[in-house]
Amino acid sequence: MQVQTLSLQSYTLSPPTVSLPQQLSSKLLRSNPNSNSGFCNPLRRMSKSPNGLRSHGKSVGVMCGVAQDAGADDGFYMRRCVELARKAIGCTSPNPMVGCVIVKDGKVVGEGFHPKAGQPHAEVFALRDAGDLAENATAYVSLEPCNHYGRTPPCSEALIKAKVKKVVVGMVDPNPIVASKGLDRLRDVGIDVTTGVEEELCKRLNEAYIHRMLTGNPFVTIRYSMSVNGHFLDQLGQGVAESGGYYSQLLQEYDAVILSSSAIMENVSIPASQEAGANQPLQIIIARDSSSPIKIPALTVEPTDKLIVFADKETSVELERAQTGIEMVVFDQISLSAILEYCNSQGMCSVLFDLKGNVSDFEELLQDGIEQKLVQKIVVEVLPLWDENGVRNFPVALKSLSKRVELKNLQPKISNENVVLEGYLVCADRCHGSHSCHHLTAPHLPNSPLPHILHRLSSSFFSDSKAQLFPCSRLAESS
């Protein structure tokens, strides 16, 4: 194979700029991403910041001094809630990620986030952090406070007991157990309630949780790699599997990742997130329709790693159970719906369909998923390579994808020297944001010198410097 490497200029994508008054005092907050605590412990040192928000390594300066326009304040503090919530990314499943900020007289007096299922919710940590200062304060929370007893008491009652005067909520909880009951409870006791602040941002934070609550199915994302001239590649770009790379982050965010048996047999390893404190996903290996036994070698499996083989009754799988602790489930016929049903029964709520290895293992699964509208999202990595031979073709199901559906909110991101595109299938249950739809045309253009998808990229990327990649978060059930 003749492969030519192309250099790609690096760009930094920044979130929207927050305009804040000058000469504001800042309380520095430091958090440990590996901690099971949902507290953000304030440091003693105070500092001035010209724009109210400042970074000090792992410390984040948060505006605490001067009151602004109420609407601007609400948006600022809600964005902070989302930032806090994301500290627990990959750890809260099956619960949603939630952040909370307590503000009094224009100053942040308490912060918290939900660290993991079974632990106190964000509101509880924030109220503990605020102490007596929570009385007559405003509580900002990215998701509606619960009003029922699960593994933890109702957050609505904690807010009432703390005597907050106002609660600002990013979005209403779609969980039917919650569904506005928490807001109604707060209003019943005279607490002022505002909803829908930075709602789209809060929805993106828990998009998979929302999907599961509305449909009862796990959130499914298809990921694959391609060259700049539109050929499928069975490889990852340089650095993307390392800490901070998009692939390492994807593995951290999903409950399960589906792989072909050849991907494991050839690599003799399982993909793992390199993010600090990452909760590794379940590794699902698909083994089907083989004329000879599929041999899965002894793998280097950490105690926290989980691996399961899904095979049909016609396939013989040879593996070393004692050494690897691999579980095997045999179906009469493997289908994506059957796999998702199994994942759902095991409390696994988000699934990454990783197209590596022998993609023929995935043909029927992809066809099944697309026709039954079980796939919500596409992530495409475009490597800076020109594949002249194009020996690997796209799966048949992906070749015809552009004829069936469109992608909405096609967003670009740079990961090292690779371009990462993500978009949502319009046929899925929910569209994200307000950007125009894009056809996914690259998979069926192997003969084109430059895939149409890259033309879309060049126009959307350079015209929107604020474009960001919002990874799918884990699903959850409120508890």
Short mmCIF file of C-alpha atoms in Angstrom, two decimals:
data_model
loop_
_atom_site.label_atom_id
_atom_site.label_comp_id
_atom_site.label_asym_id
_atom_site.label_seq_id
_atom_site.Cartn_x
_atom_site.Cartn_y
_atom_site.Cartn_z
CA MET A 1 0.00 0.00 0.00
CA GLN A 2 1.27 3.47 -0.83
CA VAL A 3 0.28 6.02 1.75
CA GLN A 4 1.18 9.65 1.66
CA THR A 5 1.21 11.66 4.87
CA LEU A 6 -0.26 15.14 4.75
CA SER A 7 0.55 17.86 7.23
CA LEU A 8 -2.41 19.55 8.91
CA GLN A 9 -2.24 22.95 10.49
CA SER A 10 -3.27 22.93 14.16
CA TYR A 11 -6.17 25.04 15.35
CA THR A 12 -7.43 25.68 18.84
CA LEU A 13 -11.19 25.81 19.33
CA SER A 14 -12.36 27.98 22.20
CA PRO A 15 -15.72 28.20 23.96
CA PRO A 16 -17.76 31.37 23.60
CA THR A 17 -16.15 34.31 25.35
CA VAL A 18 -17.86 35.42 28.53
CA SER A 19 -17.81 39.20 28.91
CA LEU A 20 -17.54 40.15 32.58
CA PRO A 21 -16.84 43.42 34.44
CA GLN A 22 -13.26 44.27 35.28
CA GLN A 23 -11.68 44.37 38.74
CA LEU A 24 -13.60 41.40 40.12
CA SER A 25 -12.33 39.34 43.02
CA SER A 26 -12.11 35.61 42.35
CA LYS A 27 -12.39 32.63 44.62
CA LEU A 28 -10.05 29.90 43.40
CA LEU A 29 -11.53 26.45 43.36
CA ARG A 30 -9.54 23.26 43.09
CA SER A 31 -10.98 19.82 42.54
CA ASN A 32 -9.51 16.36 42.32
CA PRO A 33 -11.00 14.52 39.30
CA ASN A 34 -10.12 11.19 40.90
CA SER A 35 -11.89 11.96 44.15
CA ASN A 36 -15.18 10.35 45.10
CA SER A 37 -16.25 13.60 46.68
CA GLY A 38 -18.50 16.04 44.90
CA PHE A 39 -17.04 19.02 46.75
CA CYS A 40 -14.96 21.76 45.18
CA ASN A 41 -12.79 22.95 48.04
CA PRO A 42 -12.03 26.69 48.07
CA LEU A 43 -8.43 27.80 48.46
CA ARG A 44 -7.58 30.54 50.93
CA ARG A 45 -5.73 32.73 48.46
CA MET A 46 -7.74 35.43 46.69
CA SER A 47 -6.72 37.09 43.44
CA LYS A 48 -7.83 39.75 40.99
CA SER A 49 -8.84 38.88 37.44
CA PRO A 50 -9.54 41.38 34.65
CA ASN A 51 -12.28 39.22 33.16
CA GLY A 52 -13.62 37.37 36.18
CA LEU A 53 -12.49 33.93 34.98
CA ARG A 54 -8.93 32.72 35.20
CA SER A 55 -7.02 29.46 34.93
CA HIS A 56 -4.18 28.48 37.30
CA GLY A 57 -3.08 24.99 36.25
CA LYS A 58 -5.84 22.79 37.63
CA SER A 59 -7.33 25.71 39.56
CA VAL A 60 -10.18 27.68 38.11
CA GLY A 61 -10.91 31.25 39.12
CA VAL A 62 -14.61 31.97 39.42
CA MET A 63 -16.15 35.44 39.54
CA CYS A 64 -17.51 36.21 42.99
CA GLY A 65 -17.68 39.93 43.45
CA VAL A 66 -19.97 42.24 41.51
CA ALA A 67 -23.60 41.62 40.63
CA GLN A 68 -24.42 41.81 36.93
CA ASP A 69 -27.51 41.65 34.80
CA ALA A 70 -29.62 38.75 36.14
CA GLY A 71 -29.84 36.97 32.78
CA ALA A 72 -26.09 37.18 32.19
CA ASP A 73 -25.44 35.95 35.72
CA ASP A 74 -27.78 33.00 35.28
CA GLY A 75 -26.03 31.87 32.11
CA PHE A 76 -22.59 32.27 33.64
CA TYR A 77 -23.37 30.24 36.73
CA MET A 78 -25.19 27.57 34.73
CA ARG A 79 -22.15 27.12 32.51
CA ARG A 80 -20.15 26.68 35.69
CA CYS A 81 -22.63 23.99 36.79
CA VAL A 82 -21.98 22.11 33.55
CA GLU A 83 -18.24 22.50 34.01
CA LEU A 84 -18.51 21.02 37.51
CA ALA A 85 -20.75 18.18 36.33
CA ARG A 86 -18.21 17.12 33.71
CA LYS A 87 -15.65 16.43 36.44
CA ALA A 88 -17.49 13.15 36.97
CA ILE A 89 -17.61 12.19 33.30
CA GLY A 90 -17.70 8.43 32.87
CA CYS A 91 -18.36 7.83 36.57
CA THR A 92 -22.04 8.57 37.23
CA SER A 93 -23.74 5.95 35.05
CA PRO A 94 -26.52 5.05 35.28
CA ASN A 95 -27.16 8.47 36.81
CA PRO A 96 -26.86 11.80 34.95
CA MET A 97 -23.99 14.22 35.44
CA VAL A 98 -25.13 17.19 37.50
CA GLY A 99 -23.42 20.30 38.86
CA CYS A 100 -24.68 22.87 41.37
CA VAL A 101 -23.55 26.37 42.38
CA ILE A 102 -24.87 28.35 45.37
CA VAL A 103 -24.68 32.14 44.94
CA LYS A 104 -25.44 34.80 47.54
CA ASP A 105 -25.11 38.55 47.07
CA GLY A 106 -23.23 38.01 43.83
CA LYS A 107 -20.68 35.65 45.40
CA VAL A 108 -20.22 31.91 45.00
CA VAL A 109 -20.60 30.41 48.47
CA GLY A 110 -20.89 26.73 47.58
CA GLU A 111 -20.28 24.29 44.73
CA GLY A 112 -20.69 20.58 44.15
CA PHE A 113 -21.27 17.84 41.61
CA HIS A 114 -22.63 14.29 41.60
CA PRO A 115 -19.52 12.05 41.70
CA LYS A 116 -21.04 8.59 41.13
CA ALA A 117 -24.26 6.57 41.43
CA GLY A 118 -25.21 5.97 45.04
CA GLN A 119 -23.34 9.05 46.26
CA PRO A 120 -25.10 12.29 47.29
CA HIS A 121 -26.32 14.48 44.46
CA ALA A 122 -24.78 17.78 43.39
CA GLU A 123 -27.19 19.94 45.41
CA VAL A 124 -26.25 18.16 48.63
CA PHE A 125 -22.52 18.73 48.16
CA ALA A 126 -23.07 22.38 47.19
CA LEU A 127 -25.31 23.03 50.21
CA ARG A 128 -22.77 21.41 52.53
CA ASP A 129 -20.10 23.61 51.01
CA ALA A 130 -22.21 26.73 51.53
CA GLY A 131 -23.32 25.91 55.07
CA ASP A 132 -25.44 28.64 56.68
CA LEU A 133 -24.72 30.96 53.74
CA ALA A 134 -27.22 28.96 51.67
CA GLU A 135 -30.12 30.67 53.43
CA ASN A 136 -31.74 33.26 51.10
CA ALA A 137 -29.23 32.32 48.40
CA THR A 138 -29.83 31.27 44.78
CA ALA A 139 -29.11 27.67 43.83
CA TYR A 140 -28.10 26.95 40.22
CA VAL A 141 -28.38 23.32 39.13
CA SER A 142 -27.93 21.87 35.65
CA LEU A 143 -30.75 19.30 36.03
CA GLU A 144 -34.05 19.52 37.90
CA PRO A 145 -33.70 18.50 41.58
CA CYS A 146 -35.29 15.13 42.32
CA ASN A 147 -38.30 14.86 44.60
CA HIS A 148 -38.30 11.15 45.42
CA TYR A 149 -36.47 8.72 47.65
CA GLY A 150 -34.07 6.44 45.82
CA ARG A 151 -30.62 5.53 47.05
CA THR A 152 -30.45 9.14 48.29
CA PRO A 153 -33.06 11.50 49.79
CA PRO A 154 -34.86 14.12 47.63
CA CYS A 155 -32.73 17.09 46.65
CA SER A 156 -35.81 19.33 46.64
CA GLU A 157 -36.19 18.77 50.38
CA ALA A 158 -32.53 19.56 50.97
CA LEU A 159 -32.96 22.89 49.17
CA ILE A 160 -36.10 23.66 51.16
CA LYS A 161 -34.41 22.79 54.44
CA ALA A 162 -31.48 25.07 53.55
CA LYS A 163 -33.98 27.93 53.00
CA VAL A 164 -32.74 28.99 49.59
CA LYS A 165 -34.89 31.73 48.08
CA LYS A 166 -34.48 30.87 44.39
CA VAL A 167 -33.58 27.87 42.26
CA VAL A 168 -32.39 28.22 38.64
CA VAL A 169 -32.55 25.00 36.63
CA GLY A 170 -30.89 24.22 33.31
CA MET A 171 -33.41 21.63 32.14
CA VAL A 172 -36.38 19.63 33.39
CA ASP A 173 -35.58 16.00 34.16
CA PRO A 174 -37.16 13.70 31.51
CA ASN A 175 -37.22 10.83 34.00
CA PRO A 176 -40.94 10.19 34.59
CA ILE A 177 -40.21 9.65 38.28
CA VAL A 178 -39.00 13.27 38.46
CA ALA A 179 -40.58 15.14 35.48
CA SER A 180 -41.31 18.58 37.04
CA LYS A 181 -42.29 17.13 40.42
CA GLY A 182 -39.17 18.63 41.97
CA LEU A 183 -39.95 22.05 40.53
CA ASP A 184 -43.57 21.84 41.67
CA ARG A 185 -42.46 20.97 45.20
CA LEU A 186 -40.14 23.99 45.34
CA ARG A 187 -42.83 26.32 44.02
CA ASP A 188 -45.36 24.97 46.52
CA VAL A 189 -43.27 26.25 49.43
CA GLY A 190 -42.75 29.67 47.85
CA ILE A 191 -39.29 29.24 46.31
CA ASP A 192 -38.82 31.20 43.07
CA VAL A 193 -38.00 28.77 40.23
CA THR A 194 -36.51 29.57 36.81
CA THR A 195 -36.00 26.89 34.16
CA GLY A 196 -34.42 26.60 30.71
CA VAL A 197 -31.19 28.53 31.39
CA GLU A 198 -28.46 27.28 28.99
CA GLU A 199 -30.87 24.45 28.24
CA GLU A 200 -29.15 23.18 25.08
CA LEU A 201 -25.80 23.01 26.86
CA CYS A 202 -27.37 21.04 29.70
CA LYS A 203 -29.07 18.71 27.24
CA ARG A 204 -25.79 18.00 25.47
CA LEU A 205 -24.21 17.20 28.82
CA ASN A 206 -26.68 14.34 29.35
CA GLU A 207 -27.84 13.61 25.82
CA ALA A 208 -27.60 9.86 26.32
CA TYR A 209 -29.51 10.02 29.60
CA ILE A 210 -32.26 11.95 27.85
CA HIS A 211 -32.38 9.43 25.00
CA ARG A 212 -32.74 6.49 27.32
CA MET A 213 -35.45 8.17 29.36
CA LEU A 214 -37.44 9.03 26.24
CA THR A 215 -36.96 5.76 24.33
CA GLY A 216 -35.91 3.10 26.81
CA ASN A 217 -32.91 2.23 24.62
CA PRO A 218 -29.17 2.84 25.08
CA PHE A 219 -27.62 5.72 23.14
CA VAL A 220 -25.54 4.33 20.24
CA THR A 221 -22.65 6.04 18.46
CA ILE A 222 -20.80 4.69 15.40
CA ARG A 223 -17.11 5.58 15.14
CA TYR A 224 -14.76 4.96 12.22
CA SER A 225 -11.62 6.33 10.57
CA MET A 226 -11.09 7.40 6.97
CA SER A 227 -8.43 8.92 4.74
CA VAL A 228 -8.77 12.37 3.21
CA ASN A 229 -9.67 10.78 -0.12
CA GLY A 230 -12.61 8.90 1.37
CA HIS A 231 -11.24 5.41 2.05
CA PHE A 232 -12.03 3.47 5.20
CA LEU A 233 -8.97 3.00 7.43
CA ASP A 234 -8.46 0.32 10.04
CA GLN A 235 -6.28 2.50 12.22
CA LEU A 236 -6.34 5.42 14.62
CA GLY A 237 -4.55 8.71 14.15
CA GLN A 238 -1.34 9.51 15.97
CA GLY A 239 -1.90 10.47 19.61
CA VAL A 240 -5.71 10.12 19.65
CA ALA A 241 -5.58 7.08 21.97
CA GLU A 242 -3.33 8.88 24.45
CA SER A 243 -4.54 10.97 27.38
CA GLY A 244 -6.36 14.03 26.04
CA GLY A 245 -6.93 12.43 22.62
CA TYR A 246 -10.49 12.17 21.38
CA TYR A 247 -10.47 8.33 21.28
CA SER A 248 -9.22 8.04 24.86
CA GLN A 249 -11.97 10.44 25.92
CA LEU A 250 -14.65 8.50 24.02
CA LEU A 251 -13.69 5.28 25.81
CA GLN A 252 -13.97 7.10 29.13
CA GLU A 253 -17.47 8.36 28.34
CA TYR A 254 -19.22 5.18 27.20
CA ASP A 255 -20.55 2.26 29.20
CA ALA A 256 -19.66 -0.26 26.50
CA VAL A 257 -17.69 -0.45 23.25
CA ILE A 258 -18.45 -3.00 20.50
CA LEU A 259 -15.42 -4.48 18.69
CA SER A 260 -14.92 -7.17 16.07
CA SER A 261 -13.13 -10.36 17.10
CA SER A 262 -10.39 -9.67 14.55
CA ALA A 263 -9.56 -6.36 16.23
CA ILE A 264 -8.74 -8.27 19.42
CA MET A 265 -7.04 -11.23 17.72
CA GLU A 266 -4.72 -9.00 15.70
CA ASN A 267 -3.85 -6.52 18.45
CA VAL A 268 -3.80 -8.95 21.41
CA SER A 269 -5.00 -6.09 23.61
CA ILE A 270 -8.18 -4.28 24.46
CA PRO A 271 -8.57 -0.52 23.98
CA ALA A 272 -8.53 1.44 27.21
CA SER A 273 -8.98 5.09 28.07
CA GLN A 274 -5.80 6.79 29.23
CA GLU A 275 -7.63 9.58 31.07
CA ALA A 276 -6.76 9.91 34.76
CA GLY A 277 -9.16 7.88 36.90
CA ALA A 278 -11.14 6.70 33.86
CA ASN A 279 -13.85 4.11 34.42
CA GLN A 280 -13.16 1.66 31.61
CA PRO A 281 -16.09 0.57 29.42
CA LEU A 282 -17.27 -2.98 28.98
CA GLN A 283 -15.54 -4.48 25.93
CA ILE A 284 -18.04 -6.35 23.73
CA ILE A 285 -16.49 -8.67 21.13
CA ILE A 286 -18.64 -9.79 18.20
CA ALA A 287 -17.84 -13.33 16.95
CA ARG A 288 -20.10 -14.68 14.22
CA ASP A 289 -20.41 -16.94 11.17
CA SER A 290 -16.91 -18.33 11.04
CA SER A 291 -15.95 -21.50 9.17
CA SER A 292 -13.08 -22.03 11.60
CA PRO A 293 -12.93 -21.44 15.36
CA ILE A 294 -12.27 -17.86 16.47
CA LYS A 295 -9.32 -17.88 18.85
CA ILE A 296 -9.18 -15.07 21.37
CA PRO A 297 -5.72 -15.06 22.95
CA ALA A 298 -4.96 -14.42 26.59
CA LEU A 299 -5.22 -10.68 27.04
CA THR A 300 -3.66 -8.32 29.51
CA VAL A 301 -6.76 -7.47 31.51
CA GLU A 302 -6.70 -5.18 34.52
CA PRO A 303 -8.98 -5.98 37.48
CA THR A 304 -11.27 -3.12 36.47
CA ASP A 305 -11.54 -4.24 32.83
CA LYS A 306 -14.65 -6.09 31.68
CA LEU A 307 -14.88 -8.20 28.55
CA ILE A 308 -17.74 -10.19 27.08
CA VAL A 309 -18.03 -12.18 23.83
CA PHE A 310 -21.31 -12.24 21.91
CA ALA A 311 -21.41 -15.21 19.55
CA ASP A 312 -24.07 -16.92 17.48
CA LYS A 313 -24.69 -20.64 17.85
CA GLU A 314 -22.89 -21.38 14.58
CA THR A 315 -19.61 -19.87 15.74
CA SER A 316 -17.00 -21.68 17.78
CA VAL A 317 -15.01 -19.46 20.10
CA GLU A 318 -11.83 -20.59 21.84
CA LEU A 319 -10.75 -18.49 24.78
CA GLU A 320 -8.87 -18.89 28.02
CA ARG A 321 -11.53 -18.09 30.61
CA ALA A 322 -9.34 -18.78 33.64
CA GLN A 323 -6.67 -16.34 32.54
CA THR A 324 -8.85 -13.57 31.24
CA GLY A 325 -12.17 -13.88 33.08
CA ILE A 326 -14.01 -13.43 29.78
CA GLU A 327 -17.76 -14.02 29.78
CA MET A 328 -19.50 -15.42 26.72
CA VAL A 329 -23.16 -15.03 25.65
CA VAL A 330 -24.52 -17.12 22.80
CA PHE A 331 -27.48 -15.93 20.72
CA ASP A 332 -29.50 -17.88 18.19
CA GLN A 333 -28.86 -14.91 15.93
CA ILE A 334 -26.86 -11.80 16.81
CA SER A 335 -28.56 -8.48 16.20
CA LEU A 336 -27.89 -4.97 17.44
CA SER A 337 -31.28 -4.85 19.12
CA ALA A 338 -30.46 -8.06 21.04
CA ILE A 339 -27.08 -6.67 22.12
CA LEU A 340 -28.64 -3.40 23.27
CA GLU A 341 -31.35 -5.26 25.16
CA TYR A 342 -28.66 -7.23 26.98
CA CYS A 343 -26.69 -4.06 27.74
CA ASN A 344 -29.81 -2.37 29.06
CA SER A 345 -30.57 -5.34 31.33
CA GLN A 346 -27.06 -5.05 32.78
CA GLY A 347 -27.42 -1.32 33.47
CA MET A 348 -25.14 -0.33 30.58
CA CYS A 349 -26.73 2.66 28.95
CA SER A 350 -24.43 4.07 26.24
CA VAL A 351 -22.68 2.06 23.54
CA LEU A 352 -19.83 2.97 21.19
CA PHE A 353 -19.82 0.98 17.94
CA ASP A 354 -16.11 1.01 17.04
CA LEU A 355 -15.53 0.03 13.38
CA LYS A 356 -12.07 -1.52 13.51
CA GLY A 357 -10.78 -4.89 12.40
CA ASN A 358 -12.94 -7.04 10.13
CA VAL A 359 -15.91 -4.77 9.49
CA SER A 360 -17.81 -7.63 7.82
CA ASP A 361 -18.66 -8.71 11.38
CA PHE A 362 -20.70 -5.53 11.62
CA GLU A 363 -22.60 -5.53 8.30
CA GLU A 364 -25.88 -6.94 9.54
CA LEU A 365 -25.62 -5.19 12.88
CA LEU A 366 -25.23 -1.81 11.19
CA GLN A 367 -28.03 -2.54 8.77
CA ASP A 368 -30.22 -3.56 11.69
CA GLY A 369 -29.31 -0.49 13.69
CA ILE A 370 -29.90 1.98 10.88
CA GLU A 371 -33.17 0.48 9.68
CA GLN A 372 -34.57 0.30 13.21
CA LYS A 373 -33.25 3.79 14.06
CA LEU A 374 -31.12 2.46 16.91
CA VAL A 375 -28.13 4.67 16.04
CA GLN A 376 -28.10 8.28 17.25
CA LYS A 377 -24.65 9.62 16.49
CA ILE A 378 -21.71 9.32 14.07
CA VAL A 379 -18.07 10.13 14.92
CA VAL A 380 -15.62 10.17 11.99
CA GLU A 381 -11.87 10.56 12.35
CA VAL A 382 -10.19 11.89 9.20
CA LEU A 383 -6.49 11.07 9.21
CA PRO A 384 -3.98 13.23 7.28
CA LEU A 385 -3.32 10.34 4.90
CA TRP A 386 -3.98 9.88 1.18
CA ASP A 387 -4.75 6.19 0.69
CA GLU A 388 -4.00 5.53 -3.00
CA ASN A 389 -4.93 1.86 -3.01
CA GLY A 390 -8.13 2.02 -1.02
CA VAL A 391 -7.96 -1.67 -0.18
CA ARG A 392 -10.56 -1.40 2.55
CA ASN A 393 -14.09 -0.46 1.60
CA PHE A 394 -16.76 1.02 3.78
CA PRO A 395 -19.38 -1.42 5.11
CA VAL A 396 -22.37 -1.76 2.80
CA ALA A 397 -24.65 -0.27 5.44
CA LEU A 398 -22.53 2.91 5.58
CA LYS A 399 -22.24 3.14 1.79
CA SER A 400 -26.00 3.61 1.53
CA LEU A 401 -26.36 5.69 4.68
CA SER A 402 -26.45 9.03 2.85
CA LYS A 403 -29.41 7.83 0.78
CA ARG A 404 -31.45 7.16 3.90
CA VAL A 405 -30.69 9.79 6.53
CA GLU A 406 -29.02 13.12 7.10
CA LEU A 407 -26.69 14.28 9.84
CA LYS A 408 -27.56 17.32 11.89
CA ASN A 409 -25.06 19.57 13.68
CA LEU A 410 -21.95 18.32 11.93
CA GLN A 411 -19.18 19.67 14.17
CA PRO A 412 -15.39 19.57 13.66
CA LYS A 413 -12.59 19.20 16.17
CA ILE A 414 -8.83 18.86 15.89
CA SER A 415 -7.20 15.99 17.81
CA ASN A 416 -3.46 16.25 17.28
CA GLU A 417 -3.13 16.27 13.46
CA ASN A 418 -6.45 14.55 12.84
CA VAL A 419 -9.86 16.03 12.11
CA VAL A 420 -12.75 14.59 14.10
CA LEU A 421 -16.30 15.12 12.88
CA GLU A 422 -19.43 14.28 14.78
CA GLY A 423 -23.09 14.62 13.91
CA TYR A 424 -26.51 13.40 14.93
CA LEU A 425 -28.76 11.30 12.74
CA VAL A 426 -31.87 13.28 11.87
CA CYS A 427 -33.93 10.11 12.12
CA ALA A 428 -32.90 9.75 15.77
CA ASP A 429 -35.31 10.74 18.51
CA ARG A 430 -33.78 14.12 19.17
CA CYS A 431 -31.94 16.81 17.19
CA HIS A 432 -29.31 18.91 18.88
CA GLY A 433 -29.09 22.65 18.45
CA SER A 434 -30.19 24.73 15.52
CA HIS A 435 -27.54 24.23 12.85
CA SER A 436 -28.55 23.07 9.40
CA CYS A 437 -28.50 19.40 8.41
CA HIS A 438 -25.64 17.83 6.48
CA HIS A 439 -25.74 14.75 4.27
CA LEU A 440 -23.18 12.12 5.20
CA THR A 441 -21.77 11.57 1.74
CA ALA A 442 -18.18 10.51 2.33
CA PRO A 443 -18.72 6.73 2.73
CA HIS A 444 -19.88 6.18 -0.86
CA LEU A 445 -17.28 8.38 -2.55
CA PRO A 446 -14.18 6.13 -2.64
CA ASN A 447 -13.44 7.27 -6.21
CA SER A 448 -13.72 10.96 -5.47
CA PRO A 449 -10.43 12.87 -5.09
CA LEU A 450 -11.85 14.76 -2.12
CA PRO A 451 -14.89 13.58 -0.16
CA HIS A 452 -17.80 15.98 0.03
CA ILE A 453 -17.71 15.73 3.79
CA LEU A 454 -14.37 17.55 3.84
CA HIS A 455 -15.81 20.34 1.74
CA ARG A 456 -18.49 20.66 4.40
CA LEU A 457 -15.75 20.69 7.00
CA SER A 458 -13.74 23.46 5.39
CA SER A 459 -16.75 25.75 5.15
CA SER A 460 -18.23 25.06 8.58
CA PHE A 461 -14.93 24.92 10.46
CA PHE A 462 -13.48 28.19 9.28
CA SER A 463 -16.80 30.05 9.35
CA ASP A 464 -17.52 29.05 12.96
CA SER A 465 -14.50 29.40 15.20
CA LYS A 466 -16.62 28.49 18.21
CA ALA A 467 -17.48 25.03 16.95
CA GLN A 468 -16.78 22.42 19.62
CA LEU A 469 -17.03 18.67 20.08
CA PHE A 470 -19.48 17.75 22.80
CA PRO A 471 -18.92 14.08 23.55
CA CYS A 472 -21.79 11.86 24.42
CA SER A 473 -22.12 11.39 28.06
CA ARG A 474 -23.32 8.34 29.87
CA LEU A 475 -26.92 7.44 30.44
CA ALA A 476 -28.55 7.37 33.78
CA GLU A 477 -31.51 6.70 35.94
CA SER A 478 -32.31 9.22 38.64
CA SER A 479 -31.54 7.79 42.05
#
